[in-house]
XYZ file of C-alpha atoms in Angstrom:
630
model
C 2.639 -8.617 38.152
C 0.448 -6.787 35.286
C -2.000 -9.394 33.338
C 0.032 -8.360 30.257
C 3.043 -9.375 31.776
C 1.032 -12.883 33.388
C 0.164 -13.472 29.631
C 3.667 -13.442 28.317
C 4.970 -15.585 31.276
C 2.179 -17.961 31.047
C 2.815 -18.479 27.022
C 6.649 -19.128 27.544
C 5.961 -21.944 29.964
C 3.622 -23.051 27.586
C 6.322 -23.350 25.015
C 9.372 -24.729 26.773
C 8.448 -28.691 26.120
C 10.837 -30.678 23.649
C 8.627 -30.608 20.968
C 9.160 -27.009 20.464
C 12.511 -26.370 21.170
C 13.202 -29.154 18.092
C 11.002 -28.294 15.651
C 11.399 -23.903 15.960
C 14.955 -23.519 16.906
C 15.646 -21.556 14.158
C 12.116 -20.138 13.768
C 13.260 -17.201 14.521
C 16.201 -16.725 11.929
C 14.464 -15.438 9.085
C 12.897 -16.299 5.823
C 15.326 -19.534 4.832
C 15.383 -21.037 8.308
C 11.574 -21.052 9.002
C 9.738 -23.711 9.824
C 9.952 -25.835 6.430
C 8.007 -29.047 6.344
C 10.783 -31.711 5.829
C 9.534 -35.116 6.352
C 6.196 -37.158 6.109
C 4.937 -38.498 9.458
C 1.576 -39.992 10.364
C 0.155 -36.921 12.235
C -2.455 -36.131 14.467
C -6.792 -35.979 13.993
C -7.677 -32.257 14.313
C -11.061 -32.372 12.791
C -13.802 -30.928 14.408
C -14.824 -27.249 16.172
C -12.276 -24.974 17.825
C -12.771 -22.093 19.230
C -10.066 -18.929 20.618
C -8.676 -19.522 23.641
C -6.489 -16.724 24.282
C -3.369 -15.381 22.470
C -0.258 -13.750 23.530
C -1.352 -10.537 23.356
C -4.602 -11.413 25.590
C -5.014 -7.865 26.655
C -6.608 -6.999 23.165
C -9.712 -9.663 23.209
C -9.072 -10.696 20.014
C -5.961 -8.939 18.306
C -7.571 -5.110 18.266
C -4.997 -3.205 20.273
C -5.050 0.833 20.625
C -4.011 3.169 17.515
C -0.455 3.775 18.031
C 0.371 0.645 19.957
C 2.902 -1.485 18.050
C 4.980 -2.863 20.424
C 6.772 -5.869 19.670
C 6.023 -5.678 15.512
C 8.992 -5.685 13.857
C 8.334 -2.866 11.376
C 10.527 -1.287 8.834
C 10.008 2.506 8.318
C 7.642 1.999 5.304
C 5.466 -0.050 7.634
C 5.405 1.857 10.433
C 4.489 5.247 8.467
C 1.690 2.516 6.960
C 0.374 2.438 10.437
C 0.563 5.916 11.018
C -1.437 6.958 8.120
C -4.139 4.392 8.596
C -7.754 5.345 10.571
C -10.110 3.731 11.138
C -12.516 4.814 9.122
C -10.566 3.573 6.212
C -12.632 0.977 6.831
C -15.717 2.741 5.471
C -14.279 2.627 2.016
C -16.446 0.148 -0.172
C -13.485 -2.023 -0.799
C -13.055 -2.741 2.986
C -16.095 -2.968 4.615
C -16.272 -7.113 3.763
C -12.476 -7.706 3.549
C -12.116 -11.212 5.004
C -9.025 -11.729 7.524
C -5.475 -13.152 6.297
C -3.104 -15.701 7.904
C -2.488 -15.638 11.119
C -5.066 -12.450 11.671
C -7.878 -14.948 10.955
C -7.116 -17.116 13.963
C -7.182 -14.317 16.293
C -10.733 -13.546 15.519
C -14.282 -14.310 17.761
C -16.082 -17.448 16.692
C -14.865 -20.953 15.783
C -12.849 -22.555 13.540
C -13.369 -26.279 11.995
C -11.471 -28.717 10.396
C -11.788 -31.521 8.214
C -9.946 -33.960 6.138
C -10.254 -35.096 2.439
C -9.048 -38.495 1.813
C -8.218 -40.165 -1.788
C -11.718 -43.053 -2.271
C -9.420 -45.778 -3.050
C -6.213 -45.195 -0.819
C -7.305 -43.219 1.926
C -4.185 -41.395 1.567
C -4.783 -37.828 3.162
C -4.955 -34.810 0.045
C -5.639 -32.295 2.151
C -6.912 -30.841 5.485
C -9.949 -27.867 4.879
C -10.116 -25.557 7.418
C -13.312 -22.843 8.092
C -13.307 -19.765 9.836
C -16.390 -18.240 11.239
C -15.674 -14.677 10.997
C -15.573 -13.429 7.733
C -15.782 -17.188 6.385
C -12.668 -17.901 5.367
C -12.470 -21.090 3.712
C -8.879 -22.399 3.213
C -7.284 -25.422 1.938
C -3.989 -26.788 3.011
C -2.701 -29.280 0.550
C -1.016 -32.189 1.813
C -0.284 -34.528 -0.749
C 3.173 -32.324 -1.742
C 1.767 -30.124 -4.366
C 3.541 -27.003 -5.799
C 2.736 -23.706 -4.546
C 1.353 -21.413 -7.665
C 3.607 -18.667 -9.618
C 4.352 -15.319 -8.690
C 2.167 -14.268 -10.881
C -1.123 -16.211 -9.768
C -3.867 -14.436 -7.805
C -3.673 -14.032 -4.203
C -6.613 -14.571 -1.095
C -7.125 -13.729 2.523
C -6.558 -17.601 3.148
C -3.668 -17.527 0.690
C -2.347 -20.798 -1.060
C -0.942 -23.321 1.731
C 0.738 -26.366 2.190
C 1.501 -29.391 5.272
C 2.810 -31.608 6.529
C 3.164 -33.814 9.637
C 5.847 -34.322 11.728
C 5.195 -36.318 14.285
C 2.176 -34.617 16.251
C 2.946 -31.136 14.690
C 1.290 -29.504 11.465
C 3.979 -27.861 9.728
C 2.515 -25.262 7.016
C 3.806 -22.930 4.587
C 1.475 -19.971 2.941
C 1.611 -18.059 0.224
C -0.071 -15.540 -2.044
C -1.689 -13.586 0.875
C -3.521 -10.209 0.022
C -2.778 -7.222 2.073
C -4.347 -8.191 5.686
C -3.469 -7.151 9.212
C -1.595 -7.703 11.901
C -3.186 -5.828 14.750
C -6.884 -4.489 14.019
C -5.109 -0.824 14.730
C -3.655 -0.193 10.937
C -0.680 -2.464 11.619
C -0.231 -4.523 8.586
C 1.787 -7.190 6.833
C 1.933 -6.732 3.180
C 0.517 -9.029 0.213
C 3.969 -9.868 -0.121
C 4.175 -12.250 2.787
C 4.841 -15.985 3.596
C 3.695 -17.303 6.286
C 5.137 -20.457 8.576
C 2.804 -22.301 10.716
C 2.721 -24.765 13.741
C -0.464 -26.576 15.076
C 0.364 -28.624 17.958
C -2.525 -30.805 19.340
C -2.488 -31.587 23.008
C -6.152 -33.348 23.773
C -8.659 -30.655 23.571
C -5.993 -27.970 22.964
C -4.294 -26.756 20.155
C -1.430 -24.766 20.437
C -0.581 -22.595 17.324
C 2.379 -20.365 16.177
C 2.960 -18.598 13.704
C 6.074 -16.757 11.909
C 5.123 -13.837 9.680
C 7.923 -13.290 6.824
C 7.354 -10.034 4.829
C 10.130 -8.373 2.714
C 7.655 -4.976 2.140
C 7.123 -3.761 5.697
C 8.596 -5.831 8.297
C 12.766 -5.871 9.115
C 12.265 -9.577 10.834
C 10.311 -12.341 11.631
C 6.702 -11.071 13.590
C 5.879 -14.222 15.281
C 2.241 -14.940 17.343
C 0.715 -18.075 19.371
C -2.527 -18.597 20.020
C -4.558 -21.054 22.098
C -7.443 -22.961 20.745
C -9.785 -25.139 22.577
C -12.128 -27.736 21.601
C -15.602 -26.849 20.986
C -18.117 -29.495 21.399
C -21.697 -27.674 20.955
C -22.397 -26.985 17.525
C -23.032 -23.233 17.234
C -26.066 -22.307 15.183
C -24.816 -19.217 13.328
C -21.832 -20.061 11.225
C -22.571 -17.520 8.621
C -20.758 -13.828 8.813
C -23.469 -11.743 6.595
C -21.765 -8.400 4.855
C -22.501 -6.302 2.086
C -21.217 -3.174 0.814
C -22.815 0.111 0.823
C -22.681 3.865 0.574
C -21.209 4.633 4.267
C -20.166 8.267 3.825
C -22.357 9.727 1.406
C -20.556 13.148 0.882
C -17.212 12.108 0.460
C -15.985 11.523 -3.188
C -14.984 7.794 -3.925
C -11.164 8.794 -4.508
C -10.773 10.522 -1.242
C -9.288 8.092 1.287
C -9.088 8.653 4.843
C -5.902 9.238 6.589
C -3.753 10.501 8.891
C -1.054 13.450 7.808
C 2.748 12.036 9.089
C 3.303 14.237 12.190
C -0.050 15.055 12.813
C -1.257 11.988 13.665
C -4.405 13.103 16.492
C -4.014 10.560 18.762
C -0.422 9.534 18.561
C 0.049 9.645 21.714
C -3.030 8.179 23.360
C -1.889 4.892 24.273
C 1.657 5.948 25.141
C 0.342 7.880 27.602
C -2.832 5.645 29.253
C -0.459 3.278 29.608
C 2.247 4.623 30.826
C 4.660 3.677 27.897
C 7.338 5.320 26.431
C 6.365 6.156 22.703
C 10.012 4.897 21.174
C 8.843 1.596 22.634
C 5.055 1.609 21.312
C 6.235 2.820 17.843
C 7.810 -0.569 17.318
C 10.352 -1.714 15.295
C 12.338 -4.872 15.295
C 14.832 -3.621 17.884
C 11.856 -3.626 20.740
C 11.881 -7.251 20.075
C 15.090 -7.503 22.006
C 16.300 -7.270 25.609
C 18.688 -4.532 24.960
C 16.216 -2.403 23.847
C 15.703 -1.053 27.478
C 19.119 0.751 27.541
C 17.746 3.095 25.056
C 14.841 4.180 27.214
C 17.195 5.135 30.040
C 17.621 8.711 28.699
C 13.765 9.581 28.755
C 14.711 12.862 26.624
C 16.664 11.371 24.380
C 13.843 8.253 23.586
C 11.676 10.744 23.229
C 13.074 12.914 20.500
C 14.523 9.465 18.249
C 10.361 8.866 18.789
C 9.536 12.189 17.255
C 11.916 11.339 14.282
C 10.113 7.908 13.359
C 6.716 9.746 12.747
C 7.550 11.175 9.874
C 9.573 10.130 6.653
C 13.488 10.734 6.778
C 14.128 13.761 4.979
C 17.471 13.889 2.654
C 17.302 9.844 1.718
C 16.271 8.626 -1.370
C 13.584 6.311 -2.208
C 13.455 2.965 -0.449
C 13.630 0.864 -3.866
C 11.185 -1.851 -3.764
C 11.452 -5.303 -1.798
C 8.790 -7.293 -3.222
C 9.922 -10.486 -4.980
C 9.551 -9.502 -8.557
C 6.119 -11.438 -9.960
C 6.894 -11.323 -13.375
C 8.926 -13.974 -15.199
C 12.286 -13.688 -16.843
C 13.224 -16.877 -17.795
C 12.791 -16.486 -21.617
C 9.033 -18.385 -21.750
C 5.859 -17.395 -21.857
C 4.068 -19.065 -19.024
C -0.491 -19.381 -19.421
C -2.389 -18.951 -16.793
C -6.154 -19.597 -16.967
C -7.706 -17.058 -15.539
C -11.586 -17.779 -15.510
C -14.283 -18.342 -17.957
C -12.921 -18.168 -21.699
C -10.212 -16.214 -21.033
C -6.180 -16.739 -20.284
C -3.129 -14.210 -18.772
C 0.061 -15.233 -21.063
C 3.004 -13.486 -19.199
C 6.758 -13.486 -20.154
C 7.015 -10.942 -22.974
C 7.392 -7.412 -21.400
C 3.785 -7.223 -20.787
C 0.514 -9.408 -19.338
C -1.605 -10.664 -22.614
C -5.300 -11.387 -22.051
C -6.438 -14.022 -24.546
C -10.398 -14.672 -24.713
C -10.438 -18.332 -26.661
C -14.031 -20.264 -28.294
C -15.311 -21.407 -31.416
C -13.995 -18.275 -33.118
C -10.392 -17.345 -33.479
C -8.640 -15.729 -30.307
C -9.386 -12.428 -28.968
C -5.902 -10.997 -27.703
C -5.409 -8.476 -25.391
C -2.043 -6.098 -26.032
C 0.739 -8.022 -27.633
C 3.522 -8.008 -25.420
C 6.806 -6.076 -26.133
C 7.319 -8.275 -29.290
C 10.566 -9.611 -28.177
C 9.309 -13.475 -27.886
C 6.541 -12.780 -30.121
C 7.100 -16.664 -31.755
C 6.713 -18.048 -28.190
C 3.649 -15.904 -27.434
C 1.990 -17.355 -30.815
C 2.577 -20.755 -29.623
C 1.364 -20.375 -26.731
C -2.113 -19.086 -28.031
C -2.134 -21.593 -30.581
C -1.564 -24.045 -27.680
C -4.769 -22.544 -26.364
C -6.906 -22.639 -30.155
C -6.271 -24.218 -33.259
C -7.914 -21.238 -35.002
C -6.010 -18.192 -36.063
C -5.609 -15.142 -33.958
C -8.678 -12.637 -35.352
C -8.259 -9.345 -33.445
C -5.953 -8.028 -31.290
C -6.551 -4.729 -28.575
C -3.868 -2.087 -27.479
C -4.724 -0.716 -23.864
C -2.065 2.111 -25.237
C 0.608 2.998 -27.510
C 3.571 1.904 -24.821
C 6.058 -0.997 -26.586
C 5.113 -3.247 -23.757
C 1.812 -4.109 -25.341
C 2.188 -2.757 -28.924
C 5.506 -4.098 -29.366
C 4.550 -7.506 -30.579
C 1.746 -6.067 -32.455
C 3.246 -6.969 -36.160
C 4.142 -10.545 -35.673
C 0.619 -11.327 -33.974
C -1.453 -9.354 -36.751
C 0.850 -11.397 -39.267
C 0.116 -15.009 -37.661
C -3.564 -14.171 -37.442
C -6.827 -13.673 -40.074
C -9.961 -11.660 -39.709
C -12.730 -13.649 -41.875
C -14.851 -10.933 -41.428
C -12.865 -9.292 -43.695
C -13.464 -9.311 -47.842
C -9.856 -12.139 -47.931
C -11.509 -12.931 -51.807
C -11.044 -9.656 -52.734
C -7.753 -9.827 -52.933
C -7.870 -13.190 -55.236
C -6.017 -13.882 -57.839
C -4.073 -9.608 -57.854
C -1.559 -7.942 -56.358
C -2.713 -7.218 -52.741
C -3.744 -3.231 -52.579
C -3.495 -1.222 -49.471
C -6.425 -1.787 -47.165
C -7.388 0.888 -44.332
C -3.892 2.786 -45.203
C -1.950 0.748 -43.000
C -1.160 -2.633 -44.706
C -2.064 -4.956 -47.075
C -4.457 -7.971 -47.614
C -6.407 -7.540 -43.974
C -8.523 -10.562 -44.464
C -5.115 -12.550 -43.802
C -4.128 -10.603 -40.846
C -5.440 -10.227 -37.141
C -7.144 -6.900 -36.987
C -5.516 -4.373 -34.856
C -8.058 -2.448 -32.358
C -7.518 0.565 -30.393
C -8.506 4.094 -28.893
C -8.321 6.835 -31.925
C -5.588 8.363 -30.472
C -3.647 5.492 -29.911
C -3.215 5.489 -33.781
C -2.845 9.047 -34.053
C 0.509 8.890 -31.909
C 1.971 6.294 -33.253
C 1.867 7.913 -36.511
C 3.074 10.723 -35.142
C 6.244 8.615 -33.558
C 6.733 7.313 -37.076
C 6.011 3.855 -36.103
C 5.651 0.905 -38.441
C 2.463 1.085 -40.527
C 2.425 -2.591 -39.747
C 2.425 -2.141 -36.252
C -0.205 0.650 -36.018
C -3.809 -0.256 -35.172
C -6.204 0.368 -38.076
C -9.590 -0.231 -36.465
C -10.243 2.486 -34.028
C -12.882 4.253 -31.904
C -13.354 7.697 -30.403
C -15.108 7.947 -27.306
C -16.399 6.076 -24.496
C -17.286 2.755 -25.332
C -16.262 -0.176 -28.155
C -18.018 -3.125 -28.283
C -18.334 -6.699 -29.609
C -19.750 -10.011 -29.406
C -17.253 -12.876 -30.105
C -16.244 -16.537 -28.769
C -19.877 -16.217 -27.063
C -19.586 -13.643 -25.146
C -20.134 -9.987 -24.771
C -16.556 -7.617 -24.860
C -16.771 -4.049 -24.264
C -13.797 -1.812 -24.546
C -14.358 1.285 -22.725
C -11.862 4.670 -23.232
C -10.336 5.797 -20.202
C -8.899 9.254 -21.447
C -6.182 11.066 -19.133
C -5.456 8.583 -17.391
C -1.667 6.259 -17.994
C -2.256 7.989 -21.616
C -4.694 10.075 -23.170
C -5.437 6.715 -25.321
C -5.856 4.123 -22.567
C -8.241 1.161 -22.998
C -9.869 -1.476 -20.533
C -11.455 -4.588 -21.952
C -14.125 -6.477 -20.232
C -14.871 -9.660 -20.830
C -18.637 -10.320 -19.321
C -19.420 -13.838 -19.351
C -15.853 -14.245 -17.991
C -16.030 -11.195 -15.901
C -12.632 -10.618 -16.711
C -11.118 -7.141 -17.652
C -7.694 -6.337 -18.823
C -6.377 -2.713 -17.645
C -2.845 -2.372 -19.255
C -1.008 0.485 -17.353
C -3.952 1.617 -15.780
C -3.163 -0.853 -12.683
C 0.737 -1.914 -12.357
C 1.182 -4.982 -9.824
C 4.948 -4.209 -9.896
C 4.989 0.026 -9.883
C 3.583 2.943 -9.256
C 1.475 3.768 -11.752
C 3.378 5.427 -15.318
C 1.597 8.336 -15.763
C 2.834 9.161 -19.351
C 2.455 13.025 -18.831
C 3.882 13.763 -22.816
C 1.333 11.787 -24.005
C -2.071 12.876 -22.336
C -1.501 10.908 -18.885
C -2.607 12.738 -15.452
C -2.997 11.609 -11.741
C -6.667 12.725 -11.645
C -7.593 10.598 -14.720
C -5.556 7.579 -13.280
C -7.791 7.723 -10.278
C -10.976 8.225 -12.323
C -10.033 5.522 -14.646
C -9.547 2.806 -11.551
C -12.716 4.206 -10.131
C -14.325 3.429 -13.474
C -12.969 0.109 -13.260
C -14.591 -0.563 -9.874
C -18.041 0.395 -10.832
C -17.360 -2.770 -13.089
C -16.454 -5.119 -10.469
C -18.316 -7.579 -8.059
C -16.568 -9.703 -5.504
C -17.401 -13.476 -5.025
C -17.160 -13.109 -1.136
C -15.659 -10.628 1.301
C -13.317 -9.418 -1.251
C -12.030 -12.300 -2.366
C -12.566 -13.255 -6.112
C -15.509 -12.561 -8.809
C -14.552 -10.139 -11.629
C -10.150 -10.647 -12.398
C -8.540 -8.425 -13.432
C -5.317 -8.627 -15.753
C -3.286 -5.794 -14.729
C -0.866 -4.444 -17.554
C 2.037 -6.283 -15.588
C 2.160 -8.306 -12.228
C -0.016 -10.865 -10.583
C -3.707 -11.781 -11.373
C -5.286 -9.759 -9.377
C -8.957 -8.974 -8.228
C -11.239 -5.874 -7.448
C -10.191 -5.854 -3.396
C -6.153 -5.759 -4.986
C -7.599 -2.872 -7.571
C -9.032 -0.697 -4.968
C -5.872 -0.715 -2.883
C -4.042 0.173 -5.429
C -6.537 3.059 -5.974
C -6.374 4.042 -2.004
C -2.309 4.690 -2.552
C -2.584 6.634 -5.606
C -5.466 8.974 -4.032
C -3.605 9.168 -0.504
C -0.509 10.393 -2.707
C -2.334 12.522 -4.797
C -3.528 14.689 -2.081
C -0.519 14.571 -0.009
C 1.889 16.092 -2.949
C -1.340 18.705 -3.419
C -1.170 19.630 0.439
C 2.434 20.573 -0.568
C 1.349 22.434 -3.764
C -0.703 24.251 -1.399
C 1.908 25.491 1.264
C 4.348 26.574 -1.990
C 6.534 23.624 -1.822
C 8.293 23.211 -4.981
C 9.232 19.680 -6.634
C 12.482 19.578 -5.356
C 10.781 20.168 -1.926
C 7.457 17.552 -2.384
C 10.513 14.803 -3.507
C 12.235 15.265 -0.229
C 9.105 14.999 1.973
C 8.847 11.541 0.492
C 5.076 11.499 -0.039
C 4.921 7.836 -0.953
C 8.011 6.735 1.487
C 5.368 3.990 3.116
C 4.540 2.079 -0.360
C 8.465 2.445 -1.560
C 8.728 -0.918 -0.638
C 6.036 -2.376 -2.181
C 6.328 -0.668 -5.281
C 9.067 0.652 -7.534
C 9.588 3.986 -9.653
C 8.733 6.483 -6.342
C 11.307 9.441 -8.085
C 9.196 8.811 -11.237
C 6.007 8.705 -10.048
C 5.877 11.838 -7.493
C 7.226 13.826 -10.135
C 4.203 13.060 -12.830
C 1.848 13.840 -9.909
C 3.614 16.954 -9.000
C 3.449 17.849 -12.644
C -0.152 16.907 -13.416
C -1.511 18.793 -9.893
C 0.334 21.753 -11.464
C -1.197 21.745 -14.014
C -4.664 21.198 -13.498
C -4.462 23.645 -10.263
C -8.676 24.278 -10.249
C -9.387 20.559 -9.214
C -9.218 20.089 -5.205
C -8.334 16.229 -4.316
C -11.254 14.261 -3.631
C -13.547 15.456 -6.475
């Protein structure tokens, strides 16, 4: 018997007690008949040090595993071409080298875990159970005392947002809004669409976990892991996991990415063949979770040419349309989120709003598509009795310059000569309407204005106030705002807005939580300037720790989101970009670059693919001199 297979057969005997077969009979069903906490229960002490104790896939160490080895993972095509794509010197991009490790990944990792409870004063009633993880210090919280979990639309961690509960000596927990982690240190991944059910089961100094791995973006089934942890009763003296970021790879450009090209991959079959098995097996997929799996490797020739076919996209399908839960609302409200500092994320209208509140009337951030304008005023009012005073457009798109008219209108710029205007007929001011002093002043990029005119838009909706290159900035509700011109990039008019005491910056289109980037070729938009424009935004940024936190971001829809979110976002459009100019290259033609499916592993994760490939195909074409990367 191989230790592998002495591994598996130890953890099944583990397993088979009553405890287990009641409480994860249907673990294994999917998303709706996971483990659910269902009951209270007095529950079990787990405070103190634990360290790893071994995990079903012992061979690894820790949960490494060989490139190319994803036996037993459930993937979907999108997340096995995910895989494929992914060295490992991705992990010399800035963004990664301090990433901290999501749930489960984080209890597979060296080092020691500890846990401790916090307990109402008065009742003693337990609130929650904090948990600490030694490598890459993830702190996490798991809420006990039957909170919510947050939004859609609320920011996302490595430890995610989780909650417990006890049923009879088993912690039952439930997490949510996960970033983009891994499931095997090889490239496999599970997306930062995932929920994660949980099982700690304390037998003396043992605790046995499991864990069920639910992801709609990359995964066709439940991935499920255990893992043994033992009690750990010296004290270690390093707790700490020191990183920082730095220039690894001085030459290469910061929007070149590493990766592999689909069917090229150089050491596809490395593991395969060290040991000894059969590639349709370590490609993985959810039917190598099942016994009848075998039957198909009977015909060695045949296994080996359905292997060849899932290394590369299927040619003559269309795009896989997104899975991700959608993470805007569209219930008719407009829901606030505080978002840090001075500064809110109102969502509901079309569009994300950023509004920056304090002692002087609101600065807003686009103003939604304008179709619940009334409930968007409320809201800000809800937020400051004063009047709104300016408003930014990131870009001329009706999602944020729909609602323009109806905010101006409900707002007042003091600043402005109102007196004036006393006592006569109110006189056009700035060319674009009438009596400014009693209206929020409209602020964006010159060109911005100049296409809106051009569109024949209301004069009431256009932005007066503009600038022309670079950089706009004030100082307002204490605190510095710079709004900095990203040309080329969603538009040729785009506009971020950073907030500095807050260290919050609004994108707009720039950066999409729900799409692929619209790159608005008609009006000045291109791939290249997308890229630069998210690189710009990243010189901006600082995390709190290992990737988690520090500067928000407000993205122009979707979920709060932070640098670490920002720069993966970046890595996809980049890896794109230079996989539709590889086909430029060879001669392919649009039809051709469409059919190769150059984004068929973020399809579904992100919606528009049709749309999107064809704006890159059309700005590569026509900016031919510039080579990816620079």
């Amino acid at each position: 018997m191989t230790l592998h297979m002495k591994y598996i057969l130890f953890y099944i005997l583990l397993f088979m007690t009553p405890v287990f077969a009641q409480d994860f009979s249907a673990a294994g069903a999917g998303a709706n008949s996971a483990i659910r906490p269902t009951g209270a229960g007095t529950g079990t002490d787990i405070s103190g040090t634990w360290t790893l104790g071994g995990h079903q896939d012992g061979a690894y160490i820790t949960a490494g595993g060989s490139l190319v080895d994803y036996g037993g993972i459930p993937f979907n095509e999108a997340g096995r071409l995910f895989a494929l794509a992914w060295p490992a010197s991705r992990q010399t991009v800035r963004m990664e080298q301090c990433a901290g490790y999501t749930i489960p990944y984080a209890f597979y990792s060296p080092g020691n875990y500890r846990f401790w409870e916090e307990r109402d004063p008065n009742t003693q009633r337990l609130i929650a159970i904090h948990m600490y993880f030694q490598t890459t210090e993830v702190n996490r919280t798991i809420w006990m005392d039957g909170r919510p979990h947050p939004p859609a639309w609320a920011a996302h961690t490595f430890a995610g947002f989780s909650t417990g509960e006890w049923k009879g000596n088993v912690l039952h927990i439930t997490t949510t809004h996960l970033k983009h982690g891994y499931i095997r240190g090889n490239g496999a991944s599970q997306s930062d669409e995932s929920t994660v059910h949980e099982a700690l089961i304390r037998h003396g100094d043992r605790i046995t976990y499991f864990a069920e791995t639910i992801d709609p973006v990359w995964l066709d089934g439940p991935f499920t892991k255990t893992v043994i942890n033992i009690r750990n009763i010296i004290d270690p003296t390093a707790w700490l996991y020191a990183c920082e970021d730095g220039e690894e790879i001085i030459s290469r450009a910061d929007s070149k990415i590493p990766y592999y090209t689909w069917g090229q991959h150089p050491f596809l079959r490395e593991y395969a063949d060290h040991d000894h098995v059969p590639m349709l097996g370590a490609l993985g997929g959810a039917e190598t979770t099942r016994p009848e799996f075998m039957a198909k490797l009977k015909d060695a020739s045949a296994a080996e040419t359905a292997a060849m076919t899932l290394t590369v996209p299927a040619k003559g399908v269309p795009p896989t349309s997104s899975r991700a839960p959608e993470s805007e609302p569209d219930d008719g409200e407009i829901h606030t989120l505080p978002v840090q500092g001075n500064v809110y994320m109102l969502v509901g209208d079309g569009g994300n709003i950023a509004v920056q509140i304090g002692d002087e009337g609101p600065f807003v951030v686009d103003a939604g598509a304008g179709k619940l304008s009334g409930k968007v005023i409320a809201a800000i009012r809800a937020l400051s009795p004063r009047p709104i005073q300016f408003v930014v457009n990131t870009s001329l798109h009706a999602a944020h310059t729909g609602g323009n008219a109806n905010l101006a209108a409900a707002g007042e710029d003091p600043s402005l000569p109102g007196s004036f205007f006393a006592g006569q007929a109110p006189v056009a001011a700035t060319g674009f309407f009438t009596d400014p002093a009693h209206r929020a002043t409209l602020i964006a990029q010159n060109n911005v204005q100049v296409r809106m005119q051009s569109a024949k838009a209301p004069a009431d909706m256009i932005p007066p106030d503009t600038y022309l290159k670079e950089r706009r900035r004030k100082w307002h509700n204490g605190e510095g705002i710079d709004m900095f011109y990203e040309p080329n990039a969603s538009t040729d008019g785009d506009t971020i807005v950073h907030f500095r005491q807050s260290d919050v910056i609004a994108t707009g289109d720039i950066f999409d939580m729900t799409r692929y980037p619209f790159i608005d070729i008609k009006n000045g938009g291109s791939v290249q300037g997308e890229i630069d424009a998210l690189n710009n935004i990243l010189e901006k940024t600082v995390y709190k720790h290992d990737e988690d936190g520090g500067t928000m971001i407000i993205p122009g829809h979707g979920r709060l989101s932070d640098e670490y979110d920002l720069g993966e976002y970046r890595e996809m459009i980049s890896i794109i970009r230079d996989r539709v100019q590889a086909a430029i290259d060879s001669g392919a033609s649009l039809d051709q670059v469409k059919a190769a499916r150059p984004a068929a592993d973020y399809d579904t994760r992100f919606g528009g693919a049709d749309t999107f490939v064809e704006a890159v195909y059309t700005s590569l074409k026509q900016t031919p001199n510039r080579k990816p990367g620079n």
